[in-house]
Amino acid sequence: MPTPPINAALVATNRVSTVCDRYLEACRRHRPALAVNEWLFLCDVLGGDGDLLPRYTSRLRDSLVDGIHRKWDMDDGTAKSLLCRLEDQSFVEDMATIEVVDRYWGQDSSLPPQDALKLALG
């Protein structure tokens, strides 16, 4: 039988695991359905910043001026439509979007972008 400190650590570890599982499931359920080039555009512009939630759509809006969306075969209208859809998302949808970007940048950097995205969307 484990000692009280070990038992407390096991309970805490189990609790953290449950919270992480719920978070990942919320992200899976609320991740927006975007085209591959839209995801790659987001990943390119947002990088692996980590603390993007409060400001990621303004960074995307600024990138439209620079034309980065064209690198990912998106015309101006498609990019503006994507931005409008993202601005209308709920907090949980934003969180799920940023989670994909973070997971994308957590992959092996030698992977082709489409392969890294596939793993990030896992």
Coordinates of C-alpha atoms in Angstrom, one line a residue:
M1 CA 0.0 0.0 0.0
P2 CA 1.4 3.4 -1.0
T3 CA 2.3 5.9 1.7
P4 CA 0.0 9.0 2.0
P5 CA 2.4 11.3 0.1
I6 CA 2.8 8.8 -2.7
N7 CA -1.0 8.2 -2.8
A8 CA -1.6 12.0 -3.0
A9 CA 0.9 12.2 -5.9
L10 CA -0.9 9.4 -7.7
V11 CA -4.2 11.1 -7.2
A12 CA -2.8 14.4 -8.5
T13 CA -1.2 12.8 -11.5
N14 CA -4.5 11.0 -12.3
R15 CA -6.3 14.4 -12.0
V16 CA -3.9 16.1 -14.3
S17 CA -4.2 13.3 -16.9
T18 CA -8.0 13.6 -16.8
V19 CA -7.8 17.4 -17.3
C20 CA -5.3 17.0 -20.2
D21 CA -7.6 14.4 -21.9
R22 CA -10.6 16.7 -21.6
Y23 CA -8.6 19.6 -23.0
L24 CA -7.5 17.6 -26.0
E25 CA -11.0 16.3 -26.6
A26 CA -12.4 19.9 -26.5
C27 CA -9.7 20.9 -29.0
R28 CA -10.6 18.0 -31.3
R29 CA -14.3 18.7 -31.2
H30 CA -14.0 22.5 -31.7
R31 CA -11.2 22.6 -34.2
P32 CA -12.3 24.6 -37.3
A33 CA -12.6 22.7 -40.5
L34 CA -10.0 24.5 -42.6
A35 CA -8.4 23.6 -45.9
V36 CA -4.8 22.4 -45.8
N37 CA -3.5 25.7 -47.3
E38 CA -5.5 27.7 -44.7
W39 CA -3.9 25.7 -41.9
L40 CA -0.4 26.1 -43.4
F41 CA -1.0 29.9 -43.8
L42 CA -2.0 30.1 -40.1
C43 CA 1.0 28.1 -39.0
D44 CA 3.4 30.2 -41.2
V45 CA 2.1 33.5 -39.9
L46 CA 1.6 32.5 -36.3
G47 CA 4.8 30.6 -35.8
G48 CA 5.4 28.8 -32.5
D49 CA 4.7 31.9 -30.3
G50 CA 2.8 30.0 -27.6
D51 CA 0.8 32.9 -26.2
L52 CA -1.2 33.8 -29.2
L53 CA -4.8 33.6 -28.1
P54 CA -5.3 37.3 -27.2
R55 CA -4.0 38.6 -30.5
Y56 CA -3.7 36.0 -33.2
T57 CA -6.3 37.5 -35.5
S58 CA -4.6 40.9 -35.5
R59 CA -1.4 39.2 -36.5
L60 CA -3.2 37.5 -39.4
R61 CA -4.8 40.8 -40.4
D62 CA -1.4 42.4 -40.6
S63 CA 0.0 39.5 -42.6
L64 CA -2.7 40.1 -45.3
V65 CA -1.0 43.4 -46.1
D66 CA 2.3 41.5 -46.6
G67 CA 0.7 39.0 -48.9
I68 CA 1.9 35.9 -47.1
H69 CA -1.4 34.2 -47.9
R70 CA -0.3 34.1 -51.6
K71 CA 2.6 31.8 -50.6
W72 CA -0.1 29.2 -49.7
D73 CA -2.2 29.6 -52.9
M74 CA -4.8 31.9 -51.3
D75 CA -6.2 34.9 -53.1
D76 CA -7.1 38.1 -51.2
G77 CA -10.8 37.2 -51.0
T78 CA -10.1 33.7 -49.6
A79 CA -7.7 35.1 -47.0
K80 CA -10.2 37.8 -45.9
S81 CA -12.9 35.2 -45.7
L82 CA -10.7 33.0 -43.5
L83 CA -10.0 36.0 -41.2
C84 CA -13.7 36.7 -40.9
R85 CA -14.5 33.1 -40.0
L86 CA -11.7 33.1 -37.4
E87 CA -12.8 36.4 -35.9
D88 CA -16.3 34.9 -35.4
Q89 CA -15.0 31.8 -33.5
S90 CA -15.7 31.1 -29.9
F91 CA -12.9 31.1 -27.3
V92 CA -12.8 27.2 -27.4
E93 CA -12.5 27.3 -31.2
D94 CA -9.7 29.8 -30.9
M95 CA -8.0 27.6 -28.3
A96 CA -8.3 24.6 -30.6
T97 CA -6.9 26.6 -33.6
I98 CA -3.9 27.7 -31.6
E99 CA -3.4 24.2 -30.3
V100 CA -2.9 22.9 -33.9
V101 CA -0.4 25.7 -34.6
D102 CA 1.5 24.9 -31.5
R103 CA 1.5 21.2 -32.3
Y104 CA 2.6 22.0 -35.9
W105 CA 5.7 23.9 -34.6
G106 CA 6.4 21.1 -32.1
Q107 CA 7.1 18.7 -35.0
D108 CA 10.5 17.8 -36.5
S109 CA 11.5 20.9 -38.5
S110 CA 12.8 18.7 -41.3
L111 CA 9.3 17.5 -42.2
P112 CA 7.6 18.9 -45.2
P113 CA 4.8 21.3 -44.1
Q114 CA 2.0 19.0 -45.2
D115 CA 3.4 16.1 -43.1
A116 CA 3.9 18.3 -40.1
L117 CA 0.4 19.5 -40.4
K118 CA -1.0 16.0 -40.7
L119 CA 0.7 15.1 -37.4
A120 CA -0.5 18.3 -35.7
L121 CA -4.1 17.6 -36.7
G122 CA -3.6 14.0 -35.6

